[in-house]
Coordinates of C-alpha atoms and ligand atoms in Angstrom, one line a residue:
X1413 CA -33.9 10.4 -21.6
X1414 CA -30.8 8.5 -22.1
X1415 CA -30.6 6.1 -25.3
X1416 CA -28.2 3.5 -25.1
X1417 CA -25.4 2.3 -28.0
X1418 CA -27.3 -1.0 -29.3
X1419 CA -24.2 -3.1 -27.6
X1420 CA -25.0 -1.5 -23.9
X1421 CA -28.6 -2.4 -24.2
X1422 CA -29.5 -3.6 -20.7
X1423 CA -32.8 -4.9 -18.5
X1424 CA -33.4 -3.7 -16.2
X1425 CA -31.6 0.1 -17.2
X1426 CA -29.3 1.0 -15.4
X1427 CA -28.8 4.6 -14.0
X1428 CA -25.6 5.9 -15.6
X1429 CA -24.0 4.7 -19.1
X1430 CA -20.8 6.3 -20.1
X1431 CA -20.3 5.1 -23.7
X1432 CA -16.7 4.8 -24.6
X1433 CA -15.0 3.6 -27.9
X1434 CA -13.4 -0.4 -28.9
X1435 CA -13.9 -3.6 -26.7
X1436 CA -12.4 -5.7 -24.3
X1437 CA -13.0 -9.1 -25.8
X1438 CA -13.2 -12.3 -23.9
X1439 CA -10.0 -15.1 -24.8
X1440 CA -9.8 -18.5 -23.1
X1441 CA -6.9 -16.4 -21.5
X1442 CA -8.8 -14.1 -19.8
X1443 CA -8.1 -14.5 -16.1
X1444 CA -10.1 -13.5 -13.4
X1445 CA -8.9 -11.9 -9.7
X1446 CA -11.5 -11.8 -6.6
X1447 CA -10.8 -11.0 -3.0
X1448 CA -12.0 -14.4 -0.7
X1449 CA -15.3 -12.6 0.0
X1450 CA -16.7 -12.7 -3.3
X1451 CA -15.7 -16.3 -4.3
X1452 CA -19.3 -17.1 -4.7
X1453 CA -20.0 -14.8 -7.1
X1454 CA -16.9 -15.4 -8.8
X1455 CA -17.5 -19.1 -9.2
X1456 CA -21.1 -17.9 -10.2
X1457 CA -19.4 -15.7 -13.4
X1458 CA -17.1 -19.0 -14.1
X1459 CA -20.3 -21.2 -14.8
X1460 CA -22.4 -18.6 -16.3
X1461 CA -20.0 -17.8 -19.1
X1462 CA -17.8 -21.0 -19.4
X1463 CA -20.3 -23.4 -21.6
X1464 CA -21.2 -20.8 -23.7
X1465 CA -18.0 -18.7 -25.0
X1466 CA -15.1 -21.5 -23.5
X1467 CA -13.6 -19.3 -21.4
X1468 CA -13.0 -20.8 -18.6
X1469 CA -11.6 -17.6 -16.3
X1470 CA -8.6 -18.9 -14.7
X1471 CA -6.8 -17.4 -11.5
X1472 CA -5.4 -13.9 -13.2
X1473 CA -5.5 -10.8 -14.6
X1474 CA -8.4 -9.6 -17.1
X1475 CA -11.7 -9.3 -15.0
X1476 CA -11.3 -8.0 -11.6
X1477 CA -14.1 -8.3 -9.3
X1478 CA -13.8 -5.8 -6.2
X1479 CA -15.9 -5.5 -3.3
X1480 CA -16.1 -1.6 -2.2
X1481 CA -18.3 -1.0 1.2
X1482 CA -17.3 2.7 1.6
X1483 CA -17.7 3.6 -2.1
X1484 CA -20.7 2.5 -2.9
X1485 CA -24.4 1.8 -1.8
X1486 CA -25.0 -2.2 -1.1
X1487 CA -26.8 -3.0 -3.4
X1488 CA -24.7 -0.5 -6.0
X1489 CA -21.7 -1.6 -8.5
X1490 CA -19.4 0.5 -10.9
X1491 CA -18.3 -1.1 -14.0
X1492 CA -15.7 -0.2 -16.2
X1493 CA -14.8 -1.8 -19.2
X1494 CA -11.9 -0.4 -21.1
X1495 CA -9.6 -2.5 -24.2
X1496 CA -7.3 -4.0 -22.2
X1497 CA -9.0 -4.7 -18.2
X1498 CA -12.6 -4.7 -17.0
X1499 CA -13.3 -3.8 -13.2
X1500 CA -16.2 -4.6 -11.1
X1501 CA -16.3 -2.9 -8.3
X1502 CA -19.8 -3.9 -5.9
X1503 CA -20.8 -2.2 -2.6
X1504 CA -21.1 -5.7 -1.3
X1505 CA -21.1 -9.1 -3.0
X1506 CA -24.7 -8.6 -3.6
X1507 CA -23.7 -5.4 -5.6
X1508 CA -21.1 -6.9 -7.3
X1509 CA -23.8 -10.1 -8.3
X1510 CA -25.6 -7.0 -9.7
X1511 CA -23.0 -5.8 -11.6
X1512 CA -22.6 -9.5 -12.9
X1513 CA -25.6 -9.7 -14.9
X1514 CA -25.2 -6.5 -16.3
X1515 CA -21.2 -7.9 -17.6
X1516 CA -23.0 -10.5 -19.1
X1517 CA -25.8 -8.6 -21.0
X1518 CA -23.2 -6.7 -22.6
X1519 CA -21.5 -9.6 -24.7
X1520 CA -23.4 -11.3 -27.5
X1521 CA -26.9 -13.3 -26.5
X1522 CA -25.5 -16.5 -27.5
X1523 CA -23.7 -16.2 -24.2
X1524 CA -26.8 -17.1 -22.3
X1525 CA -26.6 -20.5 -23.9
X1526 CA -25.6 -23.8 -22.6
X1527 CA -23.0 -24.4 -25.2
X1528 CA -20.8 -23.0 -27.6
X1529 CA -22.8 -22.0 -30.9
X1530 CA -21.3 -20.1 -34.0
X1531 CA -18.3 -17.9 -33.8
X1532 CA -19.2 -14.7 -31.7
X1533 CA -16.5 -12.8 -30.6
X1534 CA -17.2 -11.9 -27.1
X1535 CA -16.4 -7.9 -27.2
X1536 CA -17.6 -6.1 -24.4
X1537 CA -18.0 -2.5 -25.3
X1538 CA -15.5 0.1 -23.5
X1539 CA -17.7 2.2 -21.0
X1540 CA -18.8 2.7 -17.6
X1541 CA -21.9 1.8 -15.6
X1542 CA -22.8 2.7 -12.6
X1543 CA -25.7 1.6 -10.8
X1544 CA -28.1 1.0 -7.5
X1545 CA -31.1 -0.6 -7.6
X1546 CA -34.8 2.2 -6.4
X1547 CA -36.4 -0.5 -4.3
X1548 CA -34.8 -3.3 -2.2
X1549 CA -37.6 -5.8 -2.3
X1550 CA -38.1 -6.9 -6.1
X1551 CA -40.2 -9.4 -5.5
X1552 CA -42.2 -12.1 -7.3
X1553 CA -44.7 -14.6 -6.0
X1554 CA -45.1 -17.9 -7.5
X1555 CA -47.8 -19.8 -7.1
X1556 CA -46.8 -23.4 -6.8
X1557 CA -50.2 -24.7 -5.1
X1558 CA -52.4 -24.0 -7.9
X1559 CA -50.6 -25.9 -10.2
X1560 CA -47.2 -27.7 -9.0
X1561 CA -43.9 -26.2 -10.7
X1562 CA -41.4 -29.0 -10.6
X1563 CA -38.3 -28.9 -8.4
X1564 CA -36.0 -28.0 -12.0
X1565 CA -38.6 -25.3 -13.0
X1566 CA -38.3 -23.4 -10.3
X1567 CA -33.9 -23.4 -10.1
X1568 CA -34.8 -22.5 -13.9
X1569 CA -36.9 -19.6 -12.6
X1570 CA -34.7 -18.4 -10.0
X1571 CA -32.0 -17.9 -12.6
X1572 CA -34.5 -16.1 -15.1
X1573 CA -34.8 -13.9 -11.3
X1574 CA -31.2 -13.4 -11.6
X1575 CA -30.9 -12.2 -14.6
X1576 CA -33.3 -9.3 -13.9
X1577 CA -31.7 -8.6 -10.8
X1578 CA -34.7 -9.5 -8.9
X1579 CA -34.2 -10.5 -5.6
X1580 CA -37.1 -12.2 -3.2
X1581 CA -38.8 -15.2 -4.3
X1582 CA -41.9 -15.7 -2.3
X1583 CA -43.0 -19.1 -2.6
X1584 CA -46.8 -19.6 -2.2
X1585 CA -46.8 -23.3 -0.9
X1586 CA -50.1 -24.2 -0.1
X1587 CA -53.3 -23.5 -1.0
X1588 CA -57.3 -24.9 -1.1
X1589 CA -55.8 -26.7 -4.1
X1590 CA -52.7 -28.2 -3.1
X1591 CA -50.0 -28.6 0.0
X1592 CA -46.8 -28.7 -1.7
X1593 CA -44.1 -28.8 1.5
X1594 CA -43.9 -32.1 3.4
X1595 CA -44.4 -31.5 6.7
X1596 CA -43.0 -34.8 8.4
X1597 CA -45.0 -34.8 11.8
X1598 CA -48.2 -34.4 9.4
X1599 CA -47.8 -37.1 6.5
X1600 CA -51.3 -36.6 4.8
X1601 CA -50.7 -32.6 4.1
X1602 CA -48.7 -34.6 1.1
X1603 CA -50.3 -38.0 1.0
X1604 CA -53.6 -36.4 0.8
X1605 CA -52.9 -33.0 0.0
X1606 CA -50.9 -32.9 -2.4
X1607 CA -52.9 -34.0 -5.5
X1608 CA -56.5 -33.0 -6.6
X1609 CA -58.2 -35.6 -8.8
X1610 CA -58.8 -32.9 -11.6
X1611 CA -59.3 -28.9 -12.3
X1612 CA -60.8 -26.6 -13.8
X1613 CA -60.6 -25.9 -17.5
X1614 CA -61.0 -22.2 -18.2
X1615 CA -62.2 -19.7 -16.4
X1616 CA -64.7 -21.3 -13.4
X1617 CA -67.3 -19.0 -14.4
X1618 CA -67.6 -21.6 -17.3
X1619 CA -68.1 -25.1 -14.8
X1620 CA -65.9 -27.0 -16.8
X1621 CA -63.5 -29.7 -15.3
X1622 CA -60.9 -32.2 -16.6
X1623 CA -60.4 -35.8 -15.1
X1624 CA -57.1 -35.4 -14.5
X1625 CA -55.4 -35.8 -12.0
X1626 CA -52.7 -33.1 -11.1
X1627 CA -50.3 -32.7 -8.0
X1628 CA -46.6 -33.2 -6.7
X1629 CA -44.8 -31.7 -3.4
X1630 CA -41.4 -30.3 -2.8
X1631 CA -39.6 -32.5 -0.1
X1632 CA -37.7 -30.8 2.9
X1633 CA -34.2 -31.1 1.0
X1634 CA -35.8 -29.7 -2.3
X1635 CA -36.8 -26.4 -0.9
X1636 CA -33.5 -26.6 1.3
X1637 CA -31.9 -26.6 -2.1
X1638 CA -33.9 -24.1 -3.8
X1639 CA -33.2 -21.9 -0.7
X1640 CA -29.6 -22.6 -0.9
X1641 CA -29.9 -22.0 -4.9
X1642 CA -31.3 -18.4 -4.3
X1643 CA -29.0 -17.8 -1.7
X1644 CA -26.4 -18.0 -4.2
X1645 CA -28.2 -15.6 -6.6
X1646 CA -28.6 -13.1 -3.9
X1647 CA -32.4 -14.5 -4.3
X1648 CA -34.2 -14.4 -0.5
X1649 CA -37.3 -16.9 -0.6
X1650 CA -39.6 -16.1 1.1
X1651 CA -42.5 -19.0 2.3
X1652 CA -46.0 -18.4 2.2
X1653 CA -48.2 -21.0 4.3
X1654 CA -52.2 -19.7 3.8
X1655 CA -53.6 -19.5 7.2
X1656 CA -56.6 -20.0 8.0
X1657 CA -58.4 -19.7 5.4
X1658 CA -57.3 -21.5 1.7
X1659 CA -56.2 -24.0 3.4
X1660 CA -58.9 -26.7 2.0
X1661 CA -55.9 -29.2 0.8
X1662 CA -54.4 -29.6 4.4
X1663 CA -58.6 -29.7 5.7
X1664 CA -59.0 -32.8 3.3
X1665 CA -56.1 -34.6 4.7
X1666 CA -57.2 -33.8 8.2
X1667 CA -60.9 -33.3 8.5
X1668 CA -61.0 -32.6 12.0
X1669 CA -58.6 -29.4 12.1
X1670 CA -61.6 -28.2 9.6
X1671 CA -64.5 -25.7 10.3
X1672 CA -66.9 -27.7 8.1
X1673 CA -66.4 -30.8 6.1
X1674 CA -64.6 -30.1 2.8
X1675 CA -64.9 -32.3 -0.3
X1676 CA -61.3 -33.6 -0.7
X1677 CA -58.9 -31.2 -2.4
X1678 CA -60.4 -28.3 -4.4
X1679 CA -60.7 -29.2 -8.0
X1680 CA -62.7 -25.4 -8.7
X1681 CA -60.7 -21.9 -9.2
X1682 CA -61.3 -19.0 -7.1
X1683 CA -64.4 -18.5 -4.7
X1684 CA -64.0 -18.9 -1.3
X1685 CA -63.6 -22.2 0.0
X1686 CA -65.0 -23.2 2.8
X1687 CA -62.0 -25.0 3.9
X1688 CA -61.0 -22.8 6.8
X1689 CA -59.1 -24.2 10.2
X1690 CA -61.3 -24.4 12.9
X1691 CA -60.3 -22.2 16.1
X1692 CA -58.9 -24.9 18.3
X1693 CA -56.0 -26.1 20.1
X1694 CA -55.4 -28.9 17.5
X1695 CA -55.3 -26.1 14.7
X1696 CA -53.2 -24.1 16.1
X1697 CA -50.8 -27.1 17.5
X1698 CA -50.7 -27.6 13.1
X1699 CA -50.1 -24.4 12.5
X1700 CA -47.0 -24.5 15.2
X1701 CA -45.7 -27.3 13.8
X1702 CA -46.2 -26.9 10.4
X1703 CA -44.4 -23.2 11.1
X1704 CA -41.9 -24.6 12.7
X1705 CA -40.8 -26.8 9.7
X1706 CA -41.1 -23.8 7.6
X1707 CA -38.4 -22.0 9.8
X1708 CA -36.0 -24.7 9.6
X1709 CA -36.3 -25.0 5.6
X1710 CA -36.5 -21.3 4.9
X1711 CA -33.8 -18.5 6.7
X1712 CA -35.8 -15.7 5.9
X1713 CA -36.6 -12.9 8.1
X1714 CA -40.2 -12.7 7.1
X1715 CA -42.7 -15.9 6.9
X1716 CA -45.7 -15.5 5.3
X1717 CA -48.9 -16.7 6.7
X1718 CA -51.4 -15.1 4.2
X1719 CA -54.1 -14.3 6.2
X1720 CA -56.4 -13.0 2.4
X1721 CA -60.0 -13.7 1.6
X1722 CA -61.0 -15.9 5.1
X1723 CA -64.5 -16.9 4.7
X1724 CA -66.5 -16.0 8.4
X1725 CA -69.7 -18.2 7.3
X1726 CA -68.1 -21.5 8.5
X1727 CA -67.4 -20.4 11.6
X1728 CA -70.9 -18.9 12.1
X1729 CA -71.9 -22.4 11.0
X1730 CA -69.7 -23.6 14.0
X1731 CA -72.4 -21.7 16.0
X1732 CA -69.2 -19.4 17.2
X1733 CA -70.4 -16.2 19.3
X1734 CA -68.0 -13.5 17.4
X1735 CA -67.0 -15.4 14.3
X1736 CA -66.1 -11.9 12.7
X1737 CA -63.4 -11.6 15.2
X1738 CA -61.5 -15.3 14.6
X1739 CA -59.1 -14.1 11.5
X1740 CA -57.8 -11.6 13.5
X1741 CA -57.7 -14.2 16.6
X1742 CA -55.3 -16.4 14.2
X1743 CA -53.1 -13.9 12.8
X1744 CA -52.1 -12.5 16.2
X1745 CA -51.6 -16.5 17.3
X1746 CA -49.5 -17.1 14.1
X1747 CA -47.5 -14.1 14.7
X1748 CA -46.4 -15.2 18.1
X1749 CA -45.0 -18.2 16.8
X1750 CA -43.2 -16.7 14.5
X1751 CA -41.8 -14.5 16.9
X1752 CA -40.9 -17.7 18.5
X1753 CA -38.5 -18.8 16.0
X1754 CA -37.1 -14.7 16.0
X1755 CA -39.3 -14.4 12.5
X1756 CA -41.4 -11.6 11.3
X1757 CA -45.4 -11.5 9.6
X1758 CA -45.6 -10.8 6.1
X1759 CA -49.5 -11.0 6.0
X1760 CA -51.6 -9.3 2.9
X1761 CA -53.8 -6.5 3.5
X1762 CA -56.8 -8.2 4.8
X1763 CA -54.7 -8.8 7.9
X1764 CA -55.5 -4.7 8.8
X1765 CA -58.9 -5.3 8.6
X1766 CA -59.6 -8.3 10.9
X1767 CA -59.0 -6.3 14.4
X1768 CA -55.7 -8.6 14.4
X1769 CA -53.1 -7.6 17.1
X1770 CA -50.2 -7.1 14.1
X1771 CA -47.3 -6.7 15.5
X1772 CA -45.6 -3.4 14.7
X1773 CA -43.0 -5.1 12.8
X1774 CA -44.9 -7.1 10.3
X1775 CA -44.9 -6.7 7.0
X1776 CA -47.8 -6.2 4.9
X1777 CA -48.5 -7.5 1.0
X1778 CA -50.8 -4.8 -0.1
X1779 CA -52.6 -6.5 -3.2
X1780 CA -56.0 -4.9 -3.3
X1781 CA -55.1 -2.1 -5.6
X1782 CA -53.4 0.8 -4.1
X1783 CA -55.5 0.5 -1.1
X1784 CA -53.5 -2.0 0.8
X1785 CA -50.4 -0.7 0.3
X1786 CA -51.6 3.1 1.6
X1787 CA -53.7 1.7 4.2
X1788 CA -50.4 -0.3 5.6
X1789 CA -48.0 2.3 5.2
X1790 CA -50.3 4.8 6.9
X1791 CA -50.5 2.8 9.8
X1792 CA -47.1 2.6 10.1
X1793 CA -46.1 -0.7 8.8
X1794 CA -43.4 -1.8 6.4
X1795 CA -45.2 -2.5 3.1
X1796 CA -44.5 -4.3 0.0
X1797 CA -46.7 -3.0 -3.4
X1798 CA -48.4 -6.1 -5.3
X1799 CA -51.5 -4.1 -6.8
X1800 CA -53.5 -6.6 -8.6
X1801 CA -54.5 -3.9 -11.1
X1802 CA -51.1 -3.7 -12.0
X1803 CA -48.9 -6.6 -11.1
X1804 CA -50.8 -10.3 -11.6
X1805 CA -49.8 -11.9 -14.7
X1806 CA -52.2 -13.7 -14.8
X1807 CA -54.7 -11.1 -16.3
X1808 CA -54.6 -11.2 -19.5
X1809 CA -52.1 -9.0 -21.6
X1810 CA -53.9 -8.6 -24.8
X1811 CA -57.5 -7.6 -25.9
X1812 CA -57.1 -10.1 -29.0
X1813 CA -59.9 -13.5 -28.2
X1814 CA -56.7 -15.2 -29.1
X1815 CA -55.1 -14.6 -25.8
X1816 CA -55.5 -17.5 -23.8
X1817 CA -57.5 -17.9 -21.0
X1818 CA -58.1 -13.9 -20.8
X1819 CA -59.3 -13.2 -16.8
X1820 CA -58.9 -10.2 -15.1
X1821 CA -58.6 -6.7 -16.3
X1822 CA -56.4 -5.9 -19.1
X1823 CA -52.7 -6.2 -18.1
X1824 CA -50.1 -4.9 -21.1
X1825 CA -46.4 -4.3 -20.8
X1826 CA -47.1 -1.2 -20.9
X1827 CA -49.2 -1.2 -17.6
X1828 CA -46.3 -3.3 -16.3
X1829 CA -44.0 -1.3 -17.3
X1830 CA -45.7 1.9 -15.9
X1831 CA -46.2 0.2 -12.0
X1832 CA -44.9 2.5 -9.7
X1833 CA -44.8 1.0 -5.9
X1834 CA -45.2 4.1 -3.7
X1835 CA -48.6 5.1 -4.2
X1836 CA -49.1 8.7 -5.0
X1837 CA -51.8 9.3 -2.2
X1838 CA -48.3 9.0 0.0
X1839 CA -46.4 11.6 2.0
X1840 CA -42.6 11.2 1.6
X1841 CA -42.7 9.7 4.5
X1842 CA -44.8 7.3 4.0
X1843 CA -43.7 6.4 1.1
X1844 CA -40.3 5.4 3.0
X1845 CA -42.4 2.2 4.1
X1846 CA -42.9 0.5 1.0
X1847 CA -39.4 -1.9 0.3
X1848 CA -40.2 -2.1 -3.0
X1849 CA -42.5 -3.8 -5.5
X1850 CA -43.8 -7.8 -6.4
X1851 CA -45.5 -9.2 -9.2
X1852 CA -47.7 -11.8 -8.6
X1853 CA -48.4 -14.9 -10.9
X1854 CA -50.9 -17.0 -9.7
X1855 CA -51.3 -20.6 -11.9
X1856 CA -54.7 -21.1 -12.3
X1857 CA -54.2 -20.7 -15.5
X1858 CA -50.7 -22.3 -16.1
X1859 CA -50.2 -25.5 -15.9
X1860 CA -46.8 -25.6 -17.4
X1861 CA -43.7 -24.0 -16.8
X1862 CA -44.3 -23.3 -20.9
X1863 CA -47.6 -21.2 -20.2
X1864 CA -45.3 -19.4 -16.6
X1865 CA -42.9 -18.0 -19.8
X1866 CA -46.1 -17.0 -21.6
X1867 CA -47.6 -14.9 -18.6
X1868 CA -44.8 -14.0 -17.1
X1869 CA -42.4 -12.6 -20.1
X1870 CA -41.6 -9.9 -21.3
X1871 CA -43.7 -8.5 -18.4
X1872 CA -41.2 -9.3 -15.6
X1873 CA -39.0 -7.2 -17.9
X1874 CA -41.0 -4.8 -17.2
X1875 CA -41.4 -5.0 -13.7
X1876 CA -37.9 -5.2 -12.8
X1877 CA -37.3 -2.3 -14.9
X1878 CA -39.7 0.0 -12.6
X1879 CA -38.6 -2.1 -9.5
X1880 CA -34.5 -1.6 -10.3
X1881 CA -35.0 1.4 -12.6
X1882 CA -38.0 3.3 -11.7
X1883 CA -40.1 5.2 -14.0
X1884 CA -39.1 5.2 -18.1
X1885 CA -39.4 5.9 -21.3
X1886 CA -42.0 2.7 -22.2
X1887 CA -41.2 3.5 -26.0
X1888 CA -37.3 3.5 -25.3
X1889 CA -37.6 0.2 -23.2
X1890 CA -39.9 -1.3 -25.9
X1891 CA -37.2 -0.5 -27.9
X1892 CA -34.4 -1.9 -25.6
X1893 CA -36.4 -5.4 -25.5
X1894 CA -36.8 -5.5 -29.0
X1895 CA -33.5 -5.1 -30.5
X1896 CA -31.9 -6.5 -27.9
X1897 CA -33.5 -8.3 -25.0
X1898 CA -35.7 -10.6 -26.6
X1899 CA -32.8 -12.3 -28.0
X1900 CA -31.4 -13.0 -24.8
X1901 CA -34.9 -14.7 -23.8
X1902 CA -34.5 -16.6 -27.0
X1903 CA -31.3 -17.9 -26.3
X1904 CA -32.4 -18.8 -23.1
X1905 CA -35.6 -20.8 -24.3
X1906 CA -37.9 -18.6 -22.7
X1907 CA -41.4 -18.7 -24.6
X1908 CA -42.4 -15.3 -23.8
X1909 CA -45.7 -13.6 -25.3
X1910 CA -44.8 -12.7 -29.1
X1911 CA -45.5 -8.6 -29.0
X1912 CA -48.0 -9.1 -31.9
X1913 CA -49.8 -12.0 -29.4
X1914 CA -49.8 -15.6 -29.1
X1915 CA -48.3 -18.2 -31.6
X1916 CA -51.0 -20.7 -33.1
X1917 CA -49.6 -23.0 -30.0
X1918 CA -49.8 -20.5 -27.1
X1919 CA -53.6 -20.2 -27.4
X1920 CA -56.0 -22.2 -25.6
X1921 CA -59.5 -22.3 -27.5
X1922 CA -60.5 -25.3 -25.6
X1923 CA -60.3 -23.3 -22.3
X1924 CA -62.3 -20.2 -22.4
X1925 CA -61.7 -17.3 -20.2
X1926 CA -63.8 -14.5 -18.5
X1927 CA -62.1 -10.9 -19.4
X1928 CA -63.0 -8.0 -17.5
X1929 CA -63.3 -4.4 -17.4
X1930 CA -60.6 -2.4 -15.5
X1931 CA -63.5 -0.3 -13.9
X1932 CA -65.6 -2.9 -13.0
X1933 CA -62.6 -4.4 -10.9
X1934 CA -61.6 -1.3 -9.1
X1935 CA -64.8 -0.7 -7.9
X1936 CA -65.1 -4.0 -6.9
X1937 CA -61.8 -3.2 -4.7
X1938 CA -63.0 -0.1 -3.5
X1939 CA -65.7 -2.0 -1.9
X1940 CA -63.4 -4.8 -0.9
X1941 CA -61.2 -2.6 1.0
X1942 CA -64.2 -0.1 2.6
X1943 CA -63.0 -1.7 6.1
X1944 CA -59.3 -0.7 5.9
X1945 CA -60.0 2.6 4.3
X1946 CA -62.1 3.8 6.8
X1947 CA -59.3 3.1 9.3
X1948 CA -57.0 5.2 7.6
Ligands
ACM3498 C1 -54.4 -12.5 -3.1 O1 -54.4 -12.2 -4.3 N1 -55.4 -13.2 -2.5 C2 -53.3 -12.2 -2.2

């Protein structure tokens, strides 16, 4: 197991370190030389390091950033730092934006400041890394619907992406709790939809609510610029609209494109809501338009429509002849209009089990344990792993009654760290059909971009480790983090989970949780997934 030099302590690891001896250190005469093609990224490095260590990077020799196609994979880079010239050579610009954040990891934390602070000297230690990333989707979901995430926490996010050379951001828009996208041929999804008049407080097992009121909505140019801000990051985000079912906000804005009356916006956690689209033209004339908006906003190759946990009830309420069959009815409908707009279907698992006509190039978010993501890739679809039992930070990460709000099965670092996409059950081939990994943080739970750091970090550290990485030393990352990484955080204001558990002001003992037993929840999912196991 490689152990690295203190000063070439990265996150996520990278696959070779060379250690070599002295330091190219960093002047406000450094220059910097790019060919055209990676202006971006070199305009990227400029503002990244600039407030913090005044070195501005002019037009000239020092850094040179080198774009090398036949050398090395995409997504690869070589680095070579030596005393007097460093070289950053990328098999394309996203390579080289790879390569970027591991440059800056190697000088002093206080580089991931705003502004200049004490006296570093800003050595980077002589060596060579090379590097490629083991999965190409390093994904993470945010829930935005649950709780809103302002515009600003968000761009803050995608750079905390950056850094951990992550690279999808799928954006879960809507939800029974909230529409967050304006959609301007359907003005109540946001008039209507985009607030609740309280929420739960704790875990809902508990029936407690506040009074008070909670929403907000990203406008068309706000996602355009978030979109436009990943695409700069070499971040792809990816939209989620949840069709049919969770879809109670956009029901209480327009009752009639409901099953079954709703009670305005749902102010309760998890269930299933009866909020589900009824099976008409009108519903399906929203979903086109509402999909076509989404296309516009967001370039990305896949569009998710959800397609999890649709309750059948209402529609048997309905009095509708096969209401077993209608999920599957809307997912093949969505998918043609994505097709319409040259898109693809990212659907999760469920979508295998509803007799849905998927088309063969959908992709499939298997989040039910293992089982989606070996059920997907055995039929022969493209998969991406987001195994609750090991990816949702938003079970709880400690066994202390301290942690707050503890739902969910237990959920360390170390189980983070120890996620491993391609299911073992998996030939080699297919295995070659999962793209890679996401962790999933869902916001019942966080109302705050401060409780997002709690959840989140340092187990996104972990995930892009065995997402970028693949499988480690936990002890040696621990380590890593420890004596190096957290400082970084730090300098970055991130509030992640102490390793010891929550400071006095991270708990929540007004908002009880519900913790649960690993084995209780797998056996739930074993019975969740009985349908698209027996397929398989
Ligand atoms: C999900 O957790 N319902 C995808």
């Amino acid at each position: 197991m490689t152990t690295f030099p203190a000063n070439l302590s990265v996150v996520p690891r990278p696959v070779r370190v060379v250690p070599g001896a002295g330091a190219f250190v960093l002047t406000e005469t450094t220059g910097l030389t790019h060919p055209p093609e990676l202006a971006a990224e070199a305009a990227w490095l400029r503002g990244a390091l600039g407030p913090a260590t005044g070195c501005l990077l002019a037009s000239g020799p020092g850094i040179a950033l080198v774009l090398d196609p036949a050398g090395l994979p995409a997504e690869g880079y070589r680095l070579e730092v030596t005393t007097s010239a460093v070289e950053l050579r990328g098999g394309s610009a996203a390579g080289v934006f790879a390569g970027l954040q591991t440059l800056r990891q190697l000088l002093p934390a206080n580089v991931f400041r705003r502004a200049r602070v004490g006296t570093d000297r800003w050595a980077l230690p002589v060596g060579v890394i090379e590097d490629e990333p083991a999965f190409a989707w390093r994904g993470v979901m945010l829930d935005v619907a649950r709780h809103f995430l302002p515009k600003q926490d968000v761009l803050r996010f995608v750079d905390l992406m950056a850094v951990h050379r992550l690279n999808v951001l799928h954006l879960h828009l809507t939800d029974d709790q909230g529409w967050r996208i304006e959609v301007p041929r359907w003005p109540r999804l946001t008039s209507v939809g985009a607030w609740r008049t309280g929420s739960m407080r704790g875990a809902r097992q508990h029936e407690t609510f506040d009074r008070r009121p909670h929403g907000g909505y990203y406008t068309g140019e706000d996602l355009r610029e978030i979109v436009a801000y990943a695409a700069d990051r070499h971040i792809t985000v990816v939209p989620e609209i949840d069709l049919p079912g969770h879809t109670q906000a956009a029901v209480a804005a327009y009752p009639s494109l409901g099953a079954v009356p709703v009670e305005g916006v749902r102010t309760r956690w998890g269930g299933v809501s009866d909020g589900v689209l009824a099976p008409t033209e009108e519903a399906l004339g929203f979903c086109r338009d509402v999909l076509a908006e989404v296309c516009a906003i967001f370039p990305s190759r896949y569009v998710c429509v959800g397609g999890d946990e649709v309750p059948t009830e209402p529609w048997e309420r309905m009095g509708h002849a096969d209401p077993g069959s209608l999920g599957g009815w809307f997912v093949g409908e969505l998918a043609v209009m994505l097709a319409a707009h040259g898109r693809r279907l990212f659907g999760w698992d469920e979508v295998l089990g509803g007799g849905a006509a998927v088309p063969s190039d959908a992709l499939i978010g298997g989040w039910r344990g293992e089982h989606g993501t070996i059920a997907a890739a055995r039929a022969g679809f493209d998969v991406v792993a987001c195994p609750d039992t090991s990816v949702y930070f938003d079970y709880r990460q400690g066994e202390d009654v301290d942690e707050p709000i503890p739902v969910g099965p237990l959920l360390t670092l170390a189980d983070a760290y120890a996620f491993r996409p391609v299911p073992a059950a998996l030939s080699a081939e297919e295995g070659a059909r999962v793209l890679g990994g996401q962790a999933q943080i869902w916001t019942e739970h966080m109302d705050s971009v401060r409780r997002i750091d709690y959840m989140a970090f340092p187990r996104l550290c972990a995930f892009a480790e065995a997402v970028w990485s693949g499988p480690g030393d936990f002890a040696e990352f621990a380590g890593r983090l420890t004596s190096a990484h957290l400082a970084r955080l730090d300098a970055l204001g991130v509030e992640y989970r102490p390793s010891e558990g929550p400071h006095p002001w991270q708990t929540r003992p007004d908002a009880p949780g519900w913790p649960r037993e690993r084995a209780d929840r797998e056996a739930e999912l074993l019975e969740l997934t009985k349908n698209i196991r027996a397929d398989i």
